Amino acid sequence: MQRHRIFLTGVGGQGTLTSTRLLALAAMDAGLDVVSGEIHGMAQRGGVVESTVLLGGFTSPKISPGEADILLGFEPLEALRALPMLMQGGFAAVSTDPIPPLSSALEREPYPPLETLCAPIREWAGKAVFIPCHALGVAAGNPQSANTVLLGAACAAGAFPFDMAAMEAAITKHLPPKIVDVNLAALRLGADALCG
Amino acid sequence: MGKELLDKEGGARHFLLGNEAIVRGALEAGVDMVTCYPGTPSSEVPDTFFRLSPQGPYRFEYSVNEKVALEVGAGASLAGARTFVTMKHVGVNVAADPLLTLAYVGSPGGFVLLSADDPGSHSSQNEQDNRWYARLAGLPCIEPGTAQECKDFTRAAMELSLTFGQPVLLRTTTRVNHVRGPVTFAALPEKTPPAPFVKNPFRYVPLPASARAMRLALLDKLDALSAAADISPLNVVSGQGTIGFVASGICRAYLHDALFETGLAGTVKVLDLGFSHPLPKNLIADFAEGLDALVVLEEVDPIVEEEIRALFQRRGISTAVVGKGEILPRFGEYSPEIVEGAVRAACGLPAREKTLYAVPADLPRRPPNMCAGCPHRASYHAVRQVFGDEPVYSSDIGCYTLGIQPPLSCADFLFCMGSSVSAGSGFAAVSGRPVVAFIGDSTFFHSGITGLINAVAGGHELLLVILDNRTTGMTGHQPHPGVDHTIFGEFSSKVDLAGLVAACGVTPVRVNPFNHKATVAALTDLKEQSGVRVLIAEAPCPIHARKVKIARKTPPAQVAGDPAKCLACRDALACPAFTMVEGVFTINAESCSGCMYCVQLSPEIKARKKDG
Ligand code: SF4
Ligand code: SF4
């Protein structure tokens, strides 16, 4: 079975861990061996939240630098910060919606221009997709579905060893009923954004 | 994960967090009594027990601190209950006093202590290795490494405890508590009534004379446990070759992946050590036969490594032992990479070359911060306004430790839970400088109250600010003795915080920290006074308020006037809802919790009018 190491990064409060779980469940329901890792606690107070999903027979939930095949960045600054985790030539899917840290809001550390964040990712990754997740989440009916937009884009790009139907099934099965439709729409919009 | 954890039948496979799997393991072991003090990375264990407690076949409590949790558990086990006690690693220090006698007295009903260690100090003040406690207190130590093992080993730990009538240490680390993986359930047992307690004071009261006998009995039990470890199914030997690896906990996962990556699986010998104390001496001596080198993989301290060195010396085994002194670090977490490096070094393979992307050094950082609308931020802001940089700020453990960040800068030193009061007293006594100590309500109940009694009785000089957010914020909003509400509604048997402080001999001043004027006035008053003074700054944590459904809907704040005039407020308060959009100050309505504190600081900021 082909092995995949997926590294996910975002900002506390963004729902990174919920998306991680959804991705892992989709893989498990598709019959893959899955192990996933996350760190709770202090970081969730607005800090960086990192998690992992490893497919195909790993035991370890931790990914070492340069060993992720796939990087999912739910926030562009954090995607760049996590780029050392991605192997050269790997796949990256990145949200283009900045969430400036407080130091940037206080004008102590300027938030870099978006292109400064994306260019190195584009260069380092073999394939990289950049998605306006927030806007598409809003279009799907709720900005909180922005992460699902990114999962949709990555899935449609063929990053995962399972297809859109598996992602859709996982959303339907594992998310609370009242947010299923919004997330299905978000998944679709993410996939469509690739072609557009 | 919800009610599935209580399913009576076995066979189902669920995708579980390590901590949820531990809960299922305890249930499969027929747990009767669960006590705890929450703390990352252990918290989801008690929180899951708490959530399921209305239906669960056990009694659960969030105890006031770890010592109390352990003592309540110890008593329950004497009364025949299968008892499970959970805490984070530093919590075991608080519980160390009863723990070190527990193994003398024994725990006939069954007793498992979960110690969730935090190598790498992800959310802790240190990375102490609690496997030492197994040695210090004379406890068998069980270490799971996967989600499935979290369940299976918890159950095995309880069975071991029941067999020997002794307490067992279940030691996990952050990566294990927070791993997710598929877990296959076994059935839940039918509950048996607890064996009645038969009085026998010389067995259960460690007076000097009986304690000496208990100590000898404990040493015999540890010998018997070492023999049990030799044949335990938790210790597994695999592979063949002249290089051997002994690994425990999450290191086992790293080792198995490293052997796969290097193609060495099967060509080296591996001992998966799940039952790590007492050391399975015969098993390890047999394992070493034919080995040129034996590599020990364990995080933090070289405990198993040094025990193996001593064993080899005693038995005249010449196999080289390789560990922390040689190729492995003495600090922090291991990783697949570190372990693969050790495997390659031991097996004579060249190190693996990797090119890594180098991150620019000047990326803005993103340290954790108190939430928008956190009452602690308001308290800190007011204290700074009244006291400035003059006092020394003695901090404590909770969300409010994050007040260390500028511009609030309200944490100058910290030791442990409850230390703000006592360490602050000591500092003030010698330095003569004013000291303002901060402690949360939960931490005050945990161990601040003894410091306060001491400060009053010892005639110390201190202003103590109790940041009373009506919950235990940092670890996930667990109840404590003073709360008004839990996820199950109103909490009826609460202990009155202000009354408690008054009973210690200080009449506390109470304010709502979101009332800026009143808070500043109270602090200005208290600044003029001497002796031990207590301010209770009381306002519920907004996240907790939402969880227990007592939050009032308040409109967010917005810049109504000149944004340029808000910058002083921005720089002094640093609420995370503040942001700059193309150089202009604005308030992010999605992040703002509507606490209305900034509105009192700047006339340019107003509450957003309700539409329509
Ligand atoms: S969780 Fe509550 S107490 Fe903790 S920082 Fe957030 S608002 Fe403050
Ligand atoms: S009202 Fe002001 S201080 Fe309170 S959360 Fe909103 S922006 Fe922050």
PDB file of N, CA, C and O in Angstrom, chain B residues 459-516:
ATOM      1  N   GLY B 459       2.336  37.325  58.583  1.00  0.00           N
ATOM      2  CA  GLY B 459       2.441  38.781  58.488  1.00  0.00           C
ATOM      3  C   GLY B 459       3.156  39.257  57.232  1.00  0.00           C
ATOM      4  O   GLY B 459       4.003  40.138  57.272  1.00  0.00           O
ATOM      5  N   HIS B 460       2.823  38.655  56.098  1.00  0.00           N
ATOM      6  CA  HIS B 460       3.496  39.038  54.854  1.00  0.00           C
ATOM      7  C   HIS B 460       2.864  40.269  54.219  1.00  0.00           C
ATOM      8  O   HIS B 460       1.790  40.708  54.623  1.00  0.00           O
ATOM      9  N   GLU B 461       3.557  40.787  53.219  1.00  0.00           N
ATOM     10  CA  GLU B 461       3.144  41.984  52.477  1.00  0.00           C
ATOM     11  C   GLU B 461       2.828  41.552  51.055  1.00  0.00           C
ATOM     12  O   GLU B 461       3.747  41.153  50.323  1.00  0.00           O
ATOM     13  N   LEU B 462       1.553  41.631  50.653  1.00  0.00           N
ATOM     14  CA  LEU B 462       1.254  41.079  49.330  1.00  0.00           C
ATOM     15  C   LEU B 462      -0.126  41.526  48.889  1.00  0.00           C
ATOM     16  O   LEU B 462      -1.059  41.547  49.687  1.00  0.00           O
ATOM     17  N   LEU B 463      -0.223  41.893  47.622  1.00  0.00           N
ATOM     18  CA  LEU B 463      -1.558  42.038  47.046  1.00  0.00           C
ATOM     19  C   LEU B 463      -1.815  40.818  46.168  1.00  0.00           C
ATOM     20  O   LEU B 463      -1.093  40.568  45.208  1.00  0.00           O
ATOM     21  N   LEU B 464      -2.827  40.057  46.546  1.00  0.00           N
ATOM     22  CA  LEU B 464      -3.192  38.875  45.772  1.00  0.00           C
ATOM     23  C   LEU B 464      -4.419  39.195  44.933  1.00  0.00           C
ATOM     24  O   LEU B 464      -5.452  39.605  45.468  1.00  0.00           O
ATOM     25  N   VAL B 465      -4.283  39.041  43.628  1.00  0.00           N
ATOM     26  CA  VAL B 465      -5.439  39.224  42.754  1.00  0.00           C
ATOM     27  C   VAL B 465      -5.920  37.830  42.336  1.00  0.00           C
ATOM     28  O   VAL B 465      -5.184  37.082  41.681  1.00  0.00           O
ATOM     29  N   ILE B 466      -7.110  37.474  42.757  1.00  0.00           N
ATOM     30  CA  ILE B 466      -7.677  36.193  42.332  1.00  0.00           C
ATOM     31  C   ILE B 466      -8.466  36.453  41.049  1.00  0.00           C
ATOM     32  O   ILE B 466      -9.467  37.164  41.058  1.00  0.00           O
ATOM     33  N   LEU B 467      -7.958  35.911  39.965  1.00  0.00           N
ATOM     34  CA  LEU B 467      -8.591  36.094  38.655  1.00  0.00           C
ATOM     35  C   LEU B 467      -9.666  35.020  38.558  1.00  0.00           C
ATOM     36  O   LEU B 467      -9.421  33.891  38.144  1.00  0.00           O
ATOM     37  N   ASP B 468     -10.854  35.387  38.986  1.00  0.00           N
ATOM     38  CA  ASP B 468     -11.919  34.401  39.164  1.00  0.00           C
ATOM     39  C   ASP B 468     -12.785  34.349  37.913  1.00  0.00           C
ATOM     40  O   ASP B 468     -13.712  35.144  37.744  1.00  0.00           O
ATOM     41  N   ASN B 469     -12.472  33.400  37.027  1.00  0.00           N
ATOM     42  CA  ASN B 469     -13.226  33.301  35.767  1.00  0.00           C
ATOM     43  C   ASN B 469     -14.291  32.217  35.827  1.00  0.00           C
ATOM     44  O   ASN B 469     -14.810  31.791  34.816  1.00  0.00           O
ATOM     45  N   ARG B 470     -14.586  31.729  37.032  1.00  0.00           N
ATOM     46  CA  ARG B 470     -15.684  30.789  37.281  1.00  0.00           C
ATOM     47  C   ARG B 470     -15.480  29.426  36.609  1.00  0.00           C
ATOM     48  O   ARG B 470     -16.446  28.717  36.340  1.00  0.00           O
ATOM     49  N   THR B 471     -14.227  29.075  36.310  1.00  0.00           N
ATOM     50  CA  THR B 471     -13.964  27.772  35.698  1.00  0.00           C
ATOM     51  C   THR B 471     -12.480  27.475  35.763  1.00  0.00           C
ATOM     52  O   THR B 471     -11.706  28.272  36.300  1.00  0.00           O
ATOM     53  N   THR B 472     -12.071  26.326  35.235  1.00  0.00           N
ATOM     54  CA  THR B 472     -10.662  25.990  35.076  1.00  0.00           C
ATOM     55  C   THR B 472     -10.356  26.184  33.600  1.00  0.00           C
ATOM     56  O   THR B 472     -10.643  25.314  32.787  1.00  0.00           O
ATOM     57  N   GLY B 473      -9.843  27.367  33.233  1.00  0.00           N
ATOM     58  CA  GLY B 473      -9.805  27.754  31.822  1.00  0.00           C
ATOM     59  C   GLY B 473      -8.835  26.956  30.972  1.00  0.00           C
ATOM     60  O   GLY B 473      -9.210  26.321  29.986  1.00  0.00           O
ATOM     61  N   MET B 474      -7.582  26.978  31.356  1.00  0.00           N
ATOM     62  CA  MET B 474      -6.525  26.484  30.475  1.00  0.00           C
ATOM     63  C   MET B 474      -6.707  25.034  30.061  1.00  0.00           C
ATOM     64  O   MET B 474      -6.428  24.654  28.930  1.00  0.00           O
ATOM     65  N   THR B 475      -7.170  24.200  30.980  1.00  0.00           N
ATOM     66  CA  THR B 475      -7.196  22.770  30.689  1.00  0.00           C
ATOM     67  C   THR B 475      -8.484  22.336  29.994  1.00  0.00           C
ATOM     68  O   THR B 475      -8.663  21.154  29.727  1.00  0.00           O
ATOM     69  N   GLY B 476      -9.399  23.277  29.735  1.00  0.00           N
ATOM     70  CA  GLY B 476     -10.592  22.896  28.987  1.00  0.00           C
ATOM     71  C   GLY B 476     -11.889  23.114  29.744  1.00  0.00           C
ATOM     72  O   GLY B 476     -12.890  22.448  29.480  1.00  0.00           O
ATOM     73  N   HIS B 477     -11.886  24.060  30.698  1.00  0.00           N
ATOM     74  CA  HIS B 477     -13.134  24.506  31.340  1.00  0.00           C
ATOM     75  C   HIS B 477     -13.804  23.436  32.191  1.00  0.00           C
ATOM     76  O   HIS B 477     -15.003  23.216  32.119  1.00  0.00           O
ATOM     77  N   GLN B 478     -12.992  22.822  33.034  1.00  0.00           N
ATOM     78  CA  GLN B 478     -13.554  21.864  33.981  1.00  0.00           C
ATOM     79  C   GLN B 478     -14.099  22.609  35.199  1.00  0.00           C
ATOM     80  O   GLN B 478     -13.632  23.696  35.529  1.00  0.00           O
ATOM     81  N   PRO B 479     -15.082  22.006  35.865  1.00  0.00           N
ATOM     82  CA  PRO B 479     -15.586  22.625  37.086  1.00  0.00           C
ATOM     83  C   PRO B 479     -14.566  22.520  38.228  1.00  0.00           C
ATOM     84  O   PRO B 479     -13.660  21.703  38.181  1.00  0.00           O
ATOM     85  N   HIS B 480     -14.719  23.377  39.229  1.00  0.00           N
ATOM     86  CA  HIS B 480     -13.935  23.276  40.463  1.00  0.00           C
ATOM     87  C   HIS B 480     -14.901  23.595  41.591  1.00  0.00           C
ATOM     88  O   HIS B 480     -16.066  23.910  41.338  1.00  0.00           O
ATOM     89  N   PRO B 481     -14.466  23.539  42.857  1.00  0.00           N
ATOM     90  CA  PRO B 481     -15.446  23.655  43.949  1.00  0.00           C
ATOM     91  C   PRO B 481     -16.229  24.971  43.966  1.00  0.00           C
ATOM     92  O   PRO B 481     -17.293  25.046  44.580  1.00  0.00           O
ATOM     93  N   GLY B 482     -15.719  26.011  43.303  1.00  0.00           N
ATOM     94  CA  GLY B 482     -16.392  27.304  43.402  1.00  0.00           C
ATOM     95  C   GLY B 482     -17.299  27.653  42.232  1.00  0.00           C
ATOM     96  O   GLY B 482     -17.833  28.755  42.180  1.00  0.00           O
ATOM     97  N   VAL B 483     -17.494  26.739  41.277  1.00  0.00           N
ATOM     98  CA  VAL B 483     -18.214  27.137  40.057  1.00  0.00           C
ATOM     99  C   VAL B 483     -19.732  27.212  40.266  1.00  0.00           C
ATOM    100  O   VAL B 483     -20.279  26.582  41.174  1.00  0.00           O
ATOM    101  N   ASP B 484     -20.377  28.024  39.434  1.00  0.00           N
ATOM    102  CA  ASP B 484     -21.835  28.146  39.487  1.00  0.00           C
ATOM    103  C   ASP B 484     -22.505  27.159  38.535  1.00  0.00           C
ATOM    104  O   ASP B 484     -23.621  26.722  38.761  1.00  0.00           O
ATOM    105  N   HIS B 485     -21.804  26.864  37.412  1.00  0.00           N
ATOM    106  CA  HIS B 485     -22.423  26.043  36.367  1.00  0.00           C
ATOM    107  C   HIS B 485     -21.437  25.015  35.836  1.00  0.00           C
ATOM    108  O   HIS B 485     -20.248  25.282  35.729  1.00  0.00           O
ATOM    109  N   THR B 486     -21.956  23.850  35.478  1.00  0.00           N
ATOM    110  CA  THR B 486     -21.176  22.864  34.733  1.00  0.00           C
ATOM    111  C   THR B 486     -21.963  22.565  33.458  1.00  0.00           C
ATOM    112  O   THR B 486     -23.056  23.121  33.258  1.00  0.00           O
ATOM    113  N   ILE B 487     -21.419  21.684  32.622  1.00  0.00           N
ATOM    114  CA  ILE B 487     -22.146  21.337  31.397  1.00  0.00           C
ATOM    115  C   ILE B 487     -23.491  20.684  31.708  1.00  0.00           C
ATOM    116  O   ILE B 487     -24.336  20.569  30.839  1.00  0.00           O
ATOM    117  N   PHE B 488     -23.692  20.264  32.948  1.00  0.00           N
ATOM    118  CA  PHE B 488     -24.985  19.659  33.320  1.00  0.00           C
ATOM    119  C   PHE B 488     -25.914  20.642  34.003  1.00  0.00           C
ATOM    120  O   PHE B 488     -26.912  20.251  34.594  1.00  0.00           O
ATOM    121  N   GLY B 489     -25.563  21.934  33.952  1.00  0.00           N
ATOM    122  CA  GLY B 489     -26.455  22.930  34.539  1.00  0.00           C
ATOM    123  C   GLY B 489     -25.889  23.526  35.806  1.00  0.00           C
ATOM    124  O   GLY B 489     -24.681  23.519  36.032  1.00  0.00           O
ATOM    125  N   GLU B 490     -26.793  24.034  36.650  1.00  0.00           N
ATOM    126  CA  GLU B 490     -26.337  24.711  37.850  1.00  0.00           C
ATOM    127  C   GLU B 490     -25.645  23.750  38.798  1.00  0.00           C
ATOM    128  O   GLU B 490     -26.014  22.590  38.905  1.00  0.00           O
ATOM    129  N   PHE B 491     -24.614  24.246  39.497  1.00  0.00           N
ATOM    130  CA  PHE B 491     -23.831  23.418  40.407  1.00  0.00           C
ATOM    131  C   PHE B 491     -24.268  23.764  41.821  1.00  0.00           C
ATOM    132  O   PHE B 491     -24.101  24.885  42.289  1.00  0.00           O
ATOM    133  N   SER B 492     -24.847  22.796  42.501  1.00  0.00           N
ATOM    134  CA  SER B 492     -25.560  23.130  43.726  1.00  0.00           C
ATOM    135  C   SER B 492     -24.671  23.131  44.973  1.00  0.00           C
ATOM    136  O   SER B 492     -24.952  23.831  45.928  1.00  0.00           O
ATOM    137  N   SER B 493     -23.576  22.377  44.963  1.00  0.00           N
ATOM    138  CA  SER B 493     -22.835  22.258  46.222  1.00  0.00           C
ATOM    139  C   SER B 493     -21.569  23.089  46.235  1.00  0.00           C
ATOM    140  O   SER B 493     -20.520  22.645  46.654  1.00  0.00           O
ATOM    141  N   LYS B 494     -21.674  24.326  45.743  1.00  0.00           N
ATOM    142  CA  LYS B 494     -20.438  25.088  45.569  1.00  0.00           C
ATOM    143  C   LYS B 494     -19.895  25.660  46.875  1.00  0.00           C
ATOM    144  O   LYS B 494     -20.611  25.890  47.843  1.00  0.00           O
ATOM    145  N   VAL B 495     -18.586  25.872  46.873  1.00  0.00           N
ATOM    146  CA  VAL B 495     -17.882  26.470  48.011  1.00  0.00           C
ATOM    147  C   VAL B 495     -17.656  27.941  47.681  1.00  0.00           C
ATOM    148  O   VAL B 495     -17.190  28.278  46.605  1.00  0.00           O
ATOM    149  N   ASP B 496     -17.988  28.822  48.628  1.00  0.00           N
ATOM    150  CA  ASP B 496     -17.928  30.260  48.364  1.00  0.00           C
ATOM    151  C   ASP B 496     -16.499  30.781  48.487  1.00  0.00           C
ATOM    152  O   ASP B 496     -15.911  30.770  49.567  1.00  0.00           O
ATOM    153  N   LEU B 497     -15.970  31.260  47.378  1.00  0.00           N
ATOM    154  CA  LEU B 497     -14.574  31.711  47.328  1.00  0.00           C
ATOM    155  C   LEU B 497     -14.334  32.901  48.259  1.00  0.00           C
ATOM    156  O   LEU B 497     -13.387  32.907  49.052  1.00  0.00           O
ATOM    157  N   ALA B 498     -15.201  33.906  48.170  1.00  0.00           N
ATOM    158  CA  ALA B 498     -14.997  35.115  48.977  1.00  0.00           C
ATOM    159  C   ALA B 498     -15.085  34.780  50.466  1.00  0.00           C
ATOM    160  O   ALA B 498     -14.305  35.289  51.284  1.00  0.00           O
ATOM    161  N   GLY B 499     -16.024  33.902  50.805  1.00  0.00           N
ATOM    162  CA  GLY B 499     -16.162  33.500  52.205  1.00  0.00           C
ATOM    163  C   GLY B 499     -14.918  32.770  52.704  1.00  0.00           C
ATOM    164  O   GLY B 499     -14.473  32.949  53.837  1.00  0.00           O
ATOM    165  N   LEU B 500     -14.362  31.984  51.823  1.00  0.00           N
ATOM    166  CA  LEU B 500     -13.156  31.228  52.158  1.00  0.00           C
ATOM    167  C   LEU B 500     -11.991  32.187  52.430  1.00  0.00           C
ATOM    168  O   LEU B 500     -11.247  32.033  53.405  1.00  0.00           O
ATOM    169  N   VAL B 501     -11.850  33.178  51.560  1.00  0.00           N
ATOM    170  CA  VAL B 501     -10.780  34.170  51.736  1.00  0.00           C
ATOM    171  C   VAL B 501     -11.000  34.925  53.050  1.00  0.00           C
ATOM    172  O   VAL B 501     -10.060  35.130  53.829  1.00  0.00           O
ATOM    173  N   ALA B 502     -12.237  35.308  53.300  1.00  0.00           N
ATOM    174  CA  ALA B 502     -12.551  36.035  54.540  1.00  0.00           C
ATOM    175  C   ALA B 502     -12.200  35.179  55.757  1.00  0.00           C
ATOM    176  O   ALA B 502     -11.636  35.674  56.746  1.00  0.00           O
ATOM    177  N   ALA B 503     -12.494  33.884  55.664  1.00  0.00           N
ATOM    178  CA  ALA B 503     -12.191  32.998  56.787  1.00  0.00           C
ATOM    179  C   ALA B 503     -10.687  32.876  57.021  1.00  0.00           C
ATOM    180  O   ALA B 503     -10.244  32.551  58.119  1.00  0.00           O
ATOM    181  N   CYS B 504      -9.910  33.141  55.979  1.00  0.00           N
ATOM    182  CA  CYS B 504      -8.444  33.128  56.151  1.00  0.00           C
ATOM    183  C   CYS B 504      -7.960  34.402  56.850  1.00  0.00           C
ATOM    184  O   CYS B 504      -6.766  34.521  57.160  1.00  0.00           O
ATOM    185  N   GLY B 505      -8.835  35.369  57.013  1.00  0.00           N
ATOM    186  CA  GLY B 505      -8.444  36.564  57.747  1.00  0.00           C
ATOM    187  C   GLY B 505      -8.291  37.818  56.901  1.00  0.00           C
ATOM    188  O   GLY B 505      -7.809  38.839  57.381  1.00  0.00           O
ATOM    189  N   VAL B 506      -8.678  37.769  55.642  1.00  0.00           N
ATOM    190  CA  VAL B 506      -8.630  38.963  54.796  1.00  0.00           C
ATOM    191  C   VAL B 506     -10.016  39.185  54.206  1.00  0.00           C
ATOM    192  O   VAL B 506     -10.573  38.274  53.601  1.00  0.00           O
ATOM    193  N   THR B 507     -10.562  40.368  54.385  1.00  0.00           N
ATOM    194  CA  THR B 507     -11.829  40.643  53.723  1.00  0.00           C
ATOM    195  C   THR B 507     -11.525  41.025  52.286  1.00  0.00           C
ATOM    196  O   THR B 507     -10.858  42.029  52.037  1.00  0.00           O
ATOM    197  N   PRO B 508     -11.956  40.200  51.342  1.00  0.00           N
ATOM    198  CA  PRO B 508     -11.587  40.497  49.959  1.00  0.00           C
ATOM    199  C   PRO B 508     -12.405  41.645  49.383  1.00  0.00           C
ATOM    200  O   PRO B 508     -13.547  41.861  49.794  1.00  0.00           O
ATOM    201  N   VAL B 509     -11.800  42.376  48.471  1.00  0.00           N
ATOM    202  CA  VAL B 509     -12.535  43.374  47.699  1.00  0.00           C
ATOM    203  C   VAL B 509     -12.949  42.689  46.401  1.00  0.00           C
ATOM    204  O   VAL B 509     -12.147  41.981  45.792  1.00  0.00           O
ATOM    205  N   ARG B 510     -14.208  42.855  46.009  1.00  0.00           N
ATOM    206  CA  ARG B 510     -14.682  42.166  44.806  1.00  0.00           C
ATOM    207  C   ARG B 510     -15.018  43.167  43.718  1.00  0.00           C
ATOM    208  O   ARG B 510     -15.687  44.162  43.982  1.00  0.00           O
ATOM    209  N   VAL B 511     -14.531  42.890  42.516  1.00  0.00           N
ATOM    210  CA  VAL B 511     -14.889  43.744  41.376  1.00  0.00           C
ATOM    211  C   VAL B 511     -15.190  42.872  40.160  1.00  0.00           C
ATOM    212  O   VAL B 511     -14.783  41.715  40.094  1.00  0.00           O
ATOM    213  N   ASN B 512     -15.895  43.492  39.228  1.00  0.00           N
ATOM    214  CA  ASN B 512     -16.025  42.906  37.896  1.00  0.00           C
ATOM    215  C   ASN B 512     -14.938  43.550  37.043  1.00  0.00           C
ATOM    216  O   ASN B 512     -14.970  44.754  36.811  1.00  0.00           O
ATOM    217  N   PRO B 513     -13.959  42.777  36.588  1.00  0.00           N
ATOM    218  CA  PRO B 513     -12.823  43.397  35.896  1.00  0.00           C
ATOM    219  C   PRO B 513     -13.227  44.131  34.616  1.00  0.00           C
ATOM    220  O   PRO B 513     -12.495  44.995  34.150  1.00  0.00           O
ATOM    221  N   PHE B 514     -14.380  43.795  34.063  1.00  0.00           N
ATOM    222  CA  PHE B 514     -14.825  44.499  32.856  1.00  0.00           C
ATOM    223  C   PHE B 514     -15.330  45.900  33.188  1.00  0.00           C
ATOM    224  O   PHE B 514     -15.572  46.700  32.296  1.00  0.00           O
ATOM    225  N   ASN B 515     -15.517  46.181  34.482  1.00  0.00           N
ATOM    226  CA  ASN B 515     -15.841  47.542  34.896  1.00  0.00           C
ATOM    227  C   ASN B 515     -14.533  48.263  35.197  1.00  0.00           C
ATOM    228  O   ASN B 515     -13.966  48.156  36.284  1.00  0.00           O
ATOM    229  N   HIS B 516     -14.068  48.982  34.220  1.00  0.00           N
ATOM    230  CA  HIS B 516     -12.731  49.559  34.293  1.00  0.00           C
ATOM    231  C   HIS B 516     -12.584  50.529  35.455  1.00  0.00           C
ATOM    232  O   HIS B 516     -11.646  50.431  36.244  1.00  0.00           O
TER     233      HIS B 516
END
